XYZ file of C-alpha atoms in Angstrom:
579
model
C -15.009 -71.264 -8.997
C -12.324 -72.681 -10.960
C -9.949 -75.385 -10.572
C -5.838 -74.717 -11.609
C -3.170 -76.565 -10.984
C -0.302 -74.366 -10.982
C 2.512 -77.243 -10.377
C 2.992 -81.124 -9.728
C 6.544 -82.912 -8.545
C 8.675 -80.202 -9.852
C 6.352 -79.875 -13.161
C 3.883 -76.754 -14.405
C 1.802 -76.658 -17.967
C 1.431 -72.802 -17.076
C 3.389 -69.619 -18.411
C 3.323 -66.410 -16.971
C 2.867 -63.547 -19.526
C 2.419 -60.160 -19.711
C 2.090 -57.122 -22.175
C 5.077 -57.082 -24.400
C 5.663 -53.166 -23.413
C 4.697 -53.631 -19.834
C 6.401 -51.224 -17.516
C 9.584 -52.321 -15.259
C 7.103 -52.994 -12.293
C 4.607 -54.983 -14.071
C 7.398 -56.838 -15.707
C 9.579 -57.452 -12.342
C 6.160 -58.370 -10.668
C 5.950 -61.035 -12.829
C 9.414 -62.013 -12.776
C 8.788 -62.285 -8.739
C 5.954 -64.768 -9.609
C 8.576 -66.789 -11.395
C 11.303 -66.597 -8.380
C 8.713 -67.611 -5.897
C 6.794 -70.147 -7.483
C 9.939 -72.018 -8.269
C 10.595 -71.768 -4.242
C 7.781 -73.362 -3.647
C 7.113 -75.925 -6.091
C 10.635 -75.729 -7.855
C 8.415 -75.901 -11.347
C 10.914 -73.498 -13.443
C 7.227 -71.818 -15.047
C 8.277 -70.131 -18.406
C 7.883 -66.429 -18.242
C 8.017 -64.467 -21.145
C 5.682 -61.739 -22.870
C 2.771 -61.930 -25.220
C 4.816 -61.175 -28.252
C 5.152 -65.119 -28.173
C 2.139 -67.963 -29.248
C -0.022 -68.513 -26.432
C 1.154 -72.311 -25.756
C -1.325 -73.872 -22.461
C -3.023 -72.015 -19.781
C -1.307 -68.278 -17.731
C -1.261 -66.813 -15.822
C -1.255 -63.162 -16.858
C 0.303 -60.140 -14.983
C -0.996 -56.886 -15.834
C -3.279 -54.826 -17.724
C -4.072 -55.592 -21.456
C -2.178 -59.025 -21.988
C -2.946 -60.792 -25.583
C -5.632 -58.189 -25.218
C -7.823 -59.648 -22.831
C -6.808 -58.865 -19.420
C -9.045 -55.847 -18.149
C -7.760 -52.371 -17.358
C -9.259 -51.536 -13.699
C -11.070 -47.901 -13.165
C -12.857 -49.345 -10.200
C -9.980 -49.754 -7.659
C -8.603 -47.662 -5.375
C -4.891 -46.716 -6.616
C -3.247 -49.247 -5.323
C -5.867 -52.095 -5.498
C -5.738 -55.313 -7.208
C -7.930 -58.348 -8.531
C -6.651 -62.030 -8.343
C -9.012 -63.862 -10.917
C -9.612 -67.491 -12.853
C -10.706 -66.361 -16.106
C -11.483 -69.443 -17.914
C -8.108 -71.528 -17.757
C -6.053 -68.605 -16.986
C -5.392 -66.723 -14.080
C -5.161 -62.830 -14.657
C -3.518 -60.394 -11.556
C -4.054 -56.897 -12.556
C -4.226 -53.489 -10.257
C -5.499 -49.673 -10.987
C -1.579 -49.240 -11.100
C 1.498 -51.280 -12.021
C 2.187 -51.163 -7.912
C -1.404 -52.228 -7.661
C -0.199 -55.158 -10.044
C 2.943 -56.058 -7.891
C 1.024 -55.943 -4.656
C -1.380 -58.653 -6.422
C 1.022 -60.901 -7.040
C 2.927 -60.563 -3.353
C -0.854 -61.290 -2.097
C -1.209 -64.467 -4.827
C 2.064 -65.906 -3.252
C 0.746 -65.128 0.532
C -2.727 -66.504 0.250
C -1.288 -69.661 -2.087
C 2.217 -70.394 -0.924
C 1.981 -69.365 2.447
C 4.646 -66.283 1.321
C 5.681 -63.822 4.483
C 8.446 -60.877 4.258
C 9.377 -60.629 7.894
C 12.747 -58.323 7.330
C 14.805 -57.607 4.834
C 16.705 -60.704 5.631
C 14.066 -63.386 6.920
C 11.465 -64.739 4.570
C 9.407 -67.920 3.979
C 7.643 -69.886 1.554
C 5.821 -73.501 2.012
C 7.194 -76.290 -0.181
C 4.405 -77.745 -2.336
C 4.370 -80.914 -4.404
C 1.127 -79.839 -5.317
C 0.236 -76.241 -5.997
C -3.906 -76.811 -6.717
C -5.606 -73.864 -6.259
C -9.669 -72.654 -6.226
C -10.135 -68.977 -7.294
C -12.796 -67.496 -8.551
C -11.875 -63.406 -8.026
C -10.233 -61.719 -5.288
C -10.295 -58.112 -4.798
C -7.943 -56.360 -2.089
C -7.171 -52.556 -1.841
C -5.494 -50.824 1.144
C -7.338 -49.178 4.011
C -5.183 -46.238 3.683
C -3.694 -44.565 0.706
C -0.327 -43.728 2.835
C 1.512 -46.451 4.745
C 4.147 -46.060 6.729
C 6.284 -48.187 9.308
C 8.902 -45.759 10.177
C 11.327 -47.801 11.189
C 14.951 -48.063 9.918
C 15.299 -51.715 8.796
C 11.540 -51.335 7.374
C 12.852 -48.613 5.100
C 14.551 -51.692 2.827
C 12.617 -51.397 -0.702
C 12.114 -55.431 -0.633
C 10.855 -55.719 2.746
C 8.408 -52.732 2.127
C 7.269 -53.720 -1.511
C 6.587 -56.770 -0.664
C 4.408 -55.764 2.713
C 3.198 -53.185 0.634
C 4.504 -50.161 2.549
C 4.819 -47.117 0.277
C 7.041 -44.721 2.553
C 8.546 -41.876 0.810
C 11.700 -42.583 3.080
C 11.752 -47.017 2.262
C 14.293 -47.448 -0.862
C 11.472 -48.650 -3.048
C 12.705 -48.358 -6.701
C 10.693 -48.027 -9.707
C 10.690 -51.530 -10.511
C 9.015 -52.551 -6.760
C 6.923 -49.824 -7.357
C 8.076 -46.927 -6.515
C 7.370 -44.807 -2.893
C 4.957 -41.464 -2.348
C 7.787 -39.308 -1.992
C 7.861 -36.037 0.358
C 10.136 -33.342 0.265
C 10.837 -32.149 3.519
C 7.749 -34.595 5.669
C 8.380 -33.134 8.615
C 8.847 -29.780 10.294
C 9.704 -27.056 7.727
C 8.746 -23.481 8.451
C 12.669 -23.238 9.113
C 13.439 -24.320 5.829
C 10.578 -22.232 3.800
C 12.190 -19.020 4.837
C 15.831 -19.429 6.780
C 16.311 -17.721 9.843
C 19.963 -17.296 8.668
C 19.040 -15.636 5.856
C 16.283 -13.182 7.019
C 16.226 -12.794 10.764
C 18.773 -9.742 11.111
C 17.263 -8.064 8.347
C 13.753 -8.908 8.679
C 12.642 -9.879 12.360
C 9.338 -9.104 11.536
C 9.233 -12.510 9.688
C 9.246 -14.621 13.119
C 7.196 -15.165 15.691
C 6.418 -12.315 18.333
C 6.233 -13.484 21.653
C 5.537 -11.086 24.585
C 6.095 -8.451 21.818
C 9.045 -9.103 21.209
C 10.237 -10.896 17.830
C 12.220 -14.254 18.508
C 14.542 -16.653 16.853
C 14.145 -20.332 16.987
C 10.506 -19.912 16.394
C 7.930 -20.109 13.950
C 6.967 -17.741 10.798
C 4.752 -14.852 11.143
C 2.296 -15.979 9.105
C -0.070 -13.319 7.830
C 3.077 -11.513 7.155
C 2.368 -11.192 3.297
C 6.301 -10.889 2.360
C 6.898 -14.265 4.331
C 4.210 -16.193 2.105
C 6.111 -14.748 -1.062
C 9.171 -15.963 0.011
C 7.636 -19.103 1.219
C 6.296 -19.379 -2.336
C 9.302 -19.087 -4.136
C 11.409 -21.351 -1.791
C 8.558 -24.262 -2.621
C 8.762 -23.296 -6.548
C 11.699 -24.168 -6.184
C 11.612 -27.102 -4.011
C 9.686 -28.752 -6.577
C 12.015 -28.028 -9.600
C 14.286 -29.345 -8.286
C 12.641 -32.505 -6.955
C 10.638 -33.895 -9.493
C 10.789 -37.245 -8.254
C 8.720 -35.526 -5.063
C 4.957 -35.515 -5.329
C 4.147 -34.135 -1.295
C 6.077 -31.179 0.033
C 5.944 -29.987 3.522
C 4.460 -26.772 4.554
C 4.499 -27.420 8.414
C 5.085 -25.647 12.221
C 8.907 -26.247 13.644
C 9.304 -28.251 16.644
C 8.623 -25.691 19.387
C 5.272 -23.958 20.762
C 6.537 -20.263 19.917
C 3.923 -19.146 17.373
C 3.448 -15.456 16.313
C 0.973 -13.350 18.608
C 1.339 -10.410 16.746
C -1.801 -8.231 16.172
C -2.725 -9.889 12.893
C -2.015 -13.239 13.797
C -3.877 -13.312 17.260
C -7.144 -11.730 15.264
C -7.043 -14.626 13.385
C -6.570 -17.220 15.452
C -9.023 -15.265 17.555
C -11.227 -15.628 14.756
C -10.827 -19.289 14.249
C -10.815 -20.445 17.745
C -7.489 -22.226 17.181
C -3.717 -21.426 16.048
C -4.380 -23.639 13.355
C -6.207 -21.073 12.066
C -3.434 -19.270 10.734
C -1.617 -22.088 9.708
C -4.540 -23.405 7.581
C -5.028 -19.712 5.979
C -1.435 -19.539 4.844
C -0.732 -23.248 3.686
C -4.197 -22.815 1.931
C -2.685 -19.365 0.282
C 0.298 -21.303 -1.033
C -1.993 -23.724 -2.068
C -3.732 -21.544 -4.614
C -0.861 -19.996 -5.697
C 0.895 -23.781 -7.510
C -2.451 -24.993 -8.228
C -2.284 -23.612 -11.765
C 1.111 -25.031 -12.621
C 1.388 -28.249 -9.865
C -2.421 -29.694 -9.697
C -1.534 -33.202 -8.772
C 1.535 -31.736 -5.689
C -0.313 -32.088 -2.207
C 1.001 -29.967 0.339
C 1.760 -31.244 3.722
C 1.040 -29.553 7.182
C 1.101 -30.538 10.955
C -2.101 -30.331 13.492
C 0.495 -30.285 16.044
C 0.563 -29.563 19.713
C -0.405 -25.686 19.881
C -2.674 -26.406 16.793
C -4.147 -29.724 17.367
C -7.522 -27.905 18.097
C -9.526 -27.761 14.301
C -10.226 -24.314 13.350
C -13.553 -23.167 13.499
C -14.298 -22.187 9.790
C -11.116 -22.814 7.913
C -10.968 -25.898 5.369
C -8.139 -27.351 4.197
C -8.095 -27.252 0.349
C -7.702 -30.748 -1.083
C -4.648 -31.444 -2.137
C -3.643 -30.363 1.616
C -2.679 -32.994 4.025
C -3.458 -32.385 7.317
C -1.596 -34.544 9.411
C -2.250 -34.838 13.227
C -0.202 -36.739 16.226
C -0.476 -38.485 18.892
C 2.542 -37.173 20.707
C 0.803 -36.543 24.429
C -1.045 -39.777 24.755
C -0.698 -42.759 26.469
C -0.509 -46.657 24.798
C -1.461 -48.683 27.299
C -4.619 -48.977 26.116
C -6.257 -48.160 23.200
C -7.142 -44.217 22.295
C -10.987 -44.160 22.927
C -10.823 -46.443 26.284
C -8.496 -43.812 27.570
C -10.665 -41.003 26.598
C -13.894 -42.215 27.937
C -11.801 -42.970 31.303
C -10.503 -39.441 31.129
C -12.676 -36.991 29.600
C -9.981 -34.790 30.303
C -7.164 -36.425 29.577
C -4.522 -36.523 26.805
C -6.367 -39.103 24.930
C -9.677 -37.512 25.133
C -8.417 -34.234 23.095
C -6.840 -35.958 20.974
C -9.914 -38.027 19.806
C -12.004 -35.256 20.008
C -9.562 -32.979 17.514
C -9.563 -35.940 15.409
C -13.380 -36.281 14.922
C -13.633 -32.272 14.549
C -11.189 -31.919 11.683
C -12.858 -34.414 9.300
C -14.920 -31.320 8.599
C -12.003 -29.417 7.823
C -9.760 -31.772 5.529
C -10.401 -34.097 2.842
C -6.914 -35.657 3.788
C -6.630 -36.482 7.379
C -3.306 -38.331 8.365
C -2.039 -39.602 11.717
C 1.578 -39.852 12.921
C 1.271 -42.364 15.770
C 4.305 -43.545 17.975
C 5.162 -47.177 18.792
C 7.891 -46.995 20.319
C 10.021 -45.067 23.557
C 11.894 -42.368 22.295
C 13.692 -42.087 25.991
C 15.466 -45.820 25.555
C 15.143 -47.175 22.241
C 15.543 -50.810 24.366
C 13.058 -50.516 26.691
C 10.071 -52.808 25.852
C 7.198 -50.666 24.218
C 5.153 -53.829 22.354
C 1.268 -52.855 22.332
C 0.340 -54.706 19.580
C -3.171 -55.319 20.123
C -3.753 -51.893 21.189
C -2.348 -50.743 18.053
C -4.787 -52.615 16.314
C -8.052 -51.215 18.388
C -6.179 -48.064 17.004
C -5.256 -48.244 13.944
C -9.104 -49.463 13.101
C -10.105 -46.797 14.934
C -8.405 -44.394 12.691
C -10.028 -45.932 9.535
C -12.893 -45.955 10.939
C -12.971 -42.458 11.186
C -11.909 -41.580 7.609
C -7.996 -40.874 8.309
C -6.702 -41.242 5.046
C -2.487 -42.005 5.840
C -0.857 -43.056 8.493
C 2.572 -43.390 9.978
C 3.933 -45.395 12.670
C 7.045 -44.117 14.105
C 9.364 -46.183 15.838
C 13.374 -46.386 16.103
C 14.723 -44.654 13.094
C 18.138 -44.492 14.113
C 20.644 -45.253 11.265
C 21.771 -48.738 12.943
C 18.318 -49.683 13.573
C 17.439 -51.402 17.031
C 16.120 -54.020 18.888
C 12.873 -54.297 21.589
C 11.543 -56.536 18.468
C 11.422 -53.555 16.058
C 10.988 -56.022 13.478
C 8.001 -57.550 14.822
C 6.856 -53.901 15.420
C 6.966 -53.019 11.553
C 6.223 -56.525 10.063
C 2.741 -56.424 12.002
C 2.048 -52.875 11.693
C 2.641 -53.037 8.107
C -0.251 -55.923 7.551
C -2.556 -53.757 9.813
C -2.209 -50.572 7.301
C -3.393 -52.459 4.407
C -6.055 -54.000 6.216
C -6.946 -53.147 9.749
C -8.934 -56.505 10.402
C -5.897 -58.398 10.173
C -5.051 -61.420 12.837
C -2.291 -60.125 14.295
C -1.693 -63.479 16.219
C -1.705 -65.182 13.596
C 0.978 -63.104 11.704
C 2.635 -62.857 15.090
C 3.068 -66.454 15.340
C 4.365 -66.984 11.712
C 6.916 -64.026 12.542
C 8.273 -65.701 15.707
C 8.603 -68.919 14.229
C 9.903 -67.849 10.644
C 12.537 -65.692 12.441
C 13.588 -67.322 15.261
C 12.565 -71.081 14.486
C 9.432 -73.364 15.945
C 11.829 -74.096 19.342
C 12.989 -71.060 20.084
C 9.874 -69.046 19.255
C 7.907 -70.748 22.054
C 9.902 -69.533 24.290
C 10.165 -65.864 22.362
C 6.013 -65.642 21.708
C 5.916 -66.027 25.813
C 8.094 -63.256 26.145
C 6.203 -61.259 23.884
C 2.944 -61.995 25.294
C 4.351 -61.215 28.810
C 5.968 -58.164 27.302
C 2.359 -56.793 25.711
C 1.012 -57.688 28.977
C 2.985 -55.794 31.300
C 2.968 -52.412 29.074
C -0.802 -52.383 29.616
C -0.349 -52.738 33.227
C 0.474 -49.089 33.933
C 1.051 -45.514 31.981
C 3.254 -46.168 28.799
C 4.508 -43.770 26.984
C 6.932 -42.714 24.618
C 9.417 -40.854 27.329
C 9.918 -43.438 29.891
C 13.000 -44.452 32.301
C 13.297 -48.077 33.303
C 11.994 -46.910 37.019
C 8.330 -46.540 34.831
C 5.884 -48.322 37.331
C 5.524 -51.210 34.596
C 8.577 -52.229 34.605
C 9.344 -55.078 37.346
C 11.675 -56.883 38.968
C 9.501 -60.441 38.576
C 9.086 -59.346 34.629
C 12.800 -59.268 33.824
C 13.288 -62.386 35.885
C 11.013 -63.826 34.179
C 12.220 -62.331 30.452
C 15.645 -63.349 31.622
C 14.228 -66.788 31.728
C 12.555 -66.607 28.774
C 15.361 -65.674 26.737
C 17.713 -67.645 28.019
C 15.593 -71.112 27.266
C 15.344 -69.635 23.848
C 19.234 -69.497 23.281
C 19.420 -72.878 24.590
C 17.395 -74.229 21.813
C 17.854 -71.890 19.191
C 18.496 -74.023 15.672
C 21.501 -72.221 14.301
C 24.256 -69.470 14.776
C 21.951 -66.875 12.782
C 18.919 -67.624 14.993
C 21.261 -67.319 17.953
C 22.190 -63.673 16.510
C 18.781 -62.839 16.434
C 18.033 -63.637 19.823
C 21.180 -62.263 20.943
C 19.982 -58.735 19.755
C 16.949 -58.830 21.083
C 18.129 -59.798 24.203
C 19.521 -56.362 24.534
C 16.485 -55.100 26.031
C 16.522 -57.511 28.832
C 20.616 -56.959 29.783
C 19.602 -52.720 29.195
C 16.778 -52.469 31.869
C 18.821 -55.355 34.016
C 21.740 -52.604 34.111
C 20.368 -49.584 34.130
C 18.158 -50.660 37.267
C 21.168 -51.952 39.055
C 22.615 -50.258 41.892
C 25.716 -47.461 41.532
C 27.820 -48.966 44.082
C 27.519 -53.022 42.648
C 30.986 -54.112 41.955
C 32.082 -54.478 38.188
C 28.777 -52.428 37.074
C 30.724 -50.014 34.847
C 32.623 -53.006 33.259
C 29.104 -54.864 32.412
C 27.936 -51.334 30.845
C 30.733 -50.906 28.740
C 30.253 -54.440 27.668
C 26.622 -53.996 26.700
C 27.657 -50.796 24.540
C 30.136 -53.029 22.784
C 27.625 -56.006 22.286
C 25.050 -53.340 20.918
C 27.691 -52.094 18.122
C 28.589 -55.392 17.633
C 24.644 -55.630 16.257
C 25.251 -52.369 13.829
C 23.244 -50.300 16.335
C 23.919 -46.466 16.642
C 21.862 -45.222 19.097
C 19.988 -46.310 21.956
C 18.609 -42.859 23.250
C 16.590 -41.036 20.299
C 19.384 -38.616 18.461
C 22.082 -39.433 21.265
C 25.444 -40.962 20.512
C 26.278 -44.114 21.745
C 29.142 -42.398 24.051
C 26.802 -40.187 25.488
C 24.666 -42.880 26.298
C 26.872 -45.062 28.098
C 28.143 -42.310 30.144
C 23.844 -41.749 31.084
C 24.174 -45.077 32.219
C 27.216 -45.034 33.780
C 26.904 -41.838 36.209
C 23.306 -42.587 37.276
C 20.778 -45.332 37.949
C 17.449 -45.684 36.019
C 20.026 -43.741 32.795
C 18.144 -40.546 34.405
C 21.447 -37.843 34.171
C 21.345 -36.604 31.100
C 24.173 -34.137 32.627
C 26.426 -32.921 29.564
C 24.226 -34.302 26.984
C 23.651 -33.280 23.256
C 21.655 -34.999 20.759
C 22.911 -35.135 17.086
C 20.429 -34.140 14.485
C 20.509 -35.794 10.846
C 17.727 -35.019 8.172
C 15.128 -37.175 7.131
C 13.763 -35.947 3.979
């Protein structure tokens, strides 16, 4: 175990060096070192590369540097080792994100270093900066990490909490993002409807013998997997950036029961069946050309079940979700409650598909698609989950929560901060991180009073059935729990440190003033005045939407014409791509 002091009143003896033609995320890594070491200990440490003398003790970033530092082959891709070699300090990764990740960990374990948002960080100040290391090795528990949240999409934030979304603005120099083409739903895309339905019906789903629209692809069809081919040729010519493409069911439960597709999923015991066949089918066909593409497709509703002999090739991702389940509590207390329940099949498909892919991912909800505002914080039972998951052998995951292109509120922050620690390691203490969010973001005398609302919060969406479609008449939320929020919140403002904590708190707030309002009686005097003051107050945040794909008009008139925002009378929802 060695010894190093890093800095002393201001002062440092070290240099931080790497390879002279280091990459642009090895190089900014290190020039992060510099910015945040100077934060801390405000010692200005020389960086430079090793084209210059060595001149004292350095820490080196990267693979190679003066020809000493090691070049990893026994991490995972994104792993790094933090170690004292002799009087210098070497951080180096399988990868140059590997590399940046090591020295984001360096600062957190050293400095005390947290990225809570894109706009709230901290850093201890040190005098002193003396530090024991002997070698630390971290890699992440999944290979795909993914807190889909709008303000978690910022490429800072999600570098530096090592989130590697393919929709987070990561550039090349924070290390760059696994991007998809198309991560979602994309039979509609693969082969149009507006092109082909007229002409070729037989393309689409038939459903009580009768060919639809609006459904999903005939899929032992053999024209629709040519054309399917050629529209993802193309796809990835033209996205070269893209290294995942999506080969997944639409959003509805129409699939083909034609003759050939019912045999098969006959034979299979599962509509996945099909699916698998065909995805596996395009598969084979880009192999040749694209070996390192992986192909992305849903285990989805209607095909949630695992097939009974099909096997997912492996560069196939087969992605389930947790869509019908409850949050409450965690996935395997509900199914051994419920043998039947939700929960239950959901586990069980799970467990029966690790036969049947190499890549298993989850998409996993955290948050209430119904009202964006209304509390959904299940922290804890997001952990039980999440280590559930890698327990199992799911190899990505995603956490969805309000993507909405203002971003929200209900502590969506927290939400992705703390769910972004738990997919690189699944052991993590989330009250510890908790309690360095509340206080980094809010301050020490206003988070008292904010880490009692969110206890209170996490306690009473265990209390009853959460999910994510739920009206603020769901039997866990109370009267005596907003009273007691509205306490909570309002001690907080009281003692809140400055006019950008007060902001903060003011935003969040909007959860409290939402269910207050939209539990209120029609007939209370000046109740459409207080709603059309809320709608202003959430713009005045840079909020969009409050209701999952509905306009902020729309909402307000929800809330307006009916208690508990039930009427959804005259409603549409907009629809903007994520890709």
């Amino acid at each position: 175990m060695g010894l190093y002091r890093i800095a002393a009143n201001g002062e440092s003896n070290f240099h931080i060096v790497n390879h002279q033609y280091s990459d642009e995320t090895v190089r900014y890594a290190a020039s992060e070192l510099q910015k945040y070491l100077l934060k801390a200990t405000n010692a200005a440490i020389p960086y430079y590369s090793d084209r210059c003398p060595m001149r004292g003790p350095e820490i080196r970033i990267g693979e190679n540097v003066r020809g000493e530092t090691a070049v990893e082959t026994d991490l995972d891709t994104e792993g790094f080792y933090i170690r004292g070699q002799g009087e210098h300090i070497t951080i180096t990764g399988k990868t140059s994100r590997g590399v940046l990740y090591g020295v984001y960990r360096f600062l957190e374990i050293f400095c005390n270093f947290r990225s809570f948002t894109k706009d709230a960080e901290q850093i201890d100040t040190i005098d002193v900066l003396e530090i024991e290391l002997d070698e630390i090795k971290d890699e992440p528990a999944f290979e795909f990490r993914d807190a889909y949240f709008r303000n978690a999409f910022d490429g800072g934030f999600a570098s530096k909490n090592r989130l590697n979304s393919g929709l987070c603005d990561i550039s090349k120099a924070k290390g760059g993002r696994v991007k998809w083409y198309n991560f979602h739903h994309s039979f509609c895309d693969l082969v149009p409807e507006s092109l082909y339905f007229d002409g070729h019906p037989e393309y689409y789903s038939e459903v009580d013998g009768k060919r639809v629209p609006n459904s999903q692809l005939c899929l032992t069809n053999p024209e629709v997997l040519k054309i399917a081919e050629n529209t993802l040729r193309r796809w990835i010519k033209e996205n070269p950036e893209c290294t995942v493409f999506s080969v997944a069911q639409n959003d509805n439960m129409l699939r083909c029961t034609c003759p050939g597709c019912s045999q098969l999923e006959k034979e299979e015991g599962s509509p996945a069946g099909p699916i698998i066949h065909f995805v596996n089918k395009l598969s084979d066909a880009i192999n040749a050309d694209y070996p390192d593409i992986l192909l992305h497709t849903f285990a989805y509703q209607y095909s949630l079940p695992a097939p009974k002999k099909a096997v997912a090739r492996d560069n196939v991702i087969v992605r389930l979700c947790s869509i019908d389940c409850r949050y409450d509590k965690s996935f395997e207390t509900l199914a051994k409650q419920n043998p039947d329940g939700s929960e239950a099949v959901f586990v069980n498909a799970l467990n029966d598909w690790k036969s049947h892919a190499t890549r298993l991912y989850v998409w996993d909800y955290a948050v209430n698609f119904e009202n964006y505002l209304q509390p959904f914080i299940h922290l804890h039972t997001l952990k039980e989950n999440i280590r559930f998951f890698k327990h199992i052998g799911i190899k990505g995951l995603l956490e969805q929560g309000n993507f909405a292109y203002g971003g929200g509120a209900a502590f969506d922050d927290l939400k992705a901060f703390v769910i972004s620690r738990l997919l690189w390691n699944p052991e993590a203490d989330i009250d510890k991180e908790m309690s360095l969010f509340l206080d980094g973001v809010y301050g020490n005398a206003a988070g008292k009073f904010i880490k009692e609302y969110v206890a209170l919060a996490e306690k009473t969406c265990s209390s009853a059935p959460l999910s994510i479609y739920q009206n603020p008449d769901a039997k866990y939320i109370t009267d005596e729990f907003i009273e007691k929020a509205d306490l909570l919140f309002n001690k907080a403002m009281q003692v809140a440190e400055s006019d950008e904590t007060r902001k903060r708190l003011d935003r969040e707030y909007l959860s409290v003033r939402f269910l207050k309002l939209a539990r209120m009686e029609l007939n209370v005097p000046g109740r459409t005045e207080l709603i059309e003051k809320f709608i202003y107050d959430v713009k005045k945040h840079g909020m969009t939407e409050i209701m999952e794909r509905a306009s902020l008009a729309v909402s307000k008139q929800c809330m307006i014409n009916s208690r508990y925002a039930t009427d959804h009378t005259g409603e549409y929802r907009v629809y903007y791509i994520m890709q």
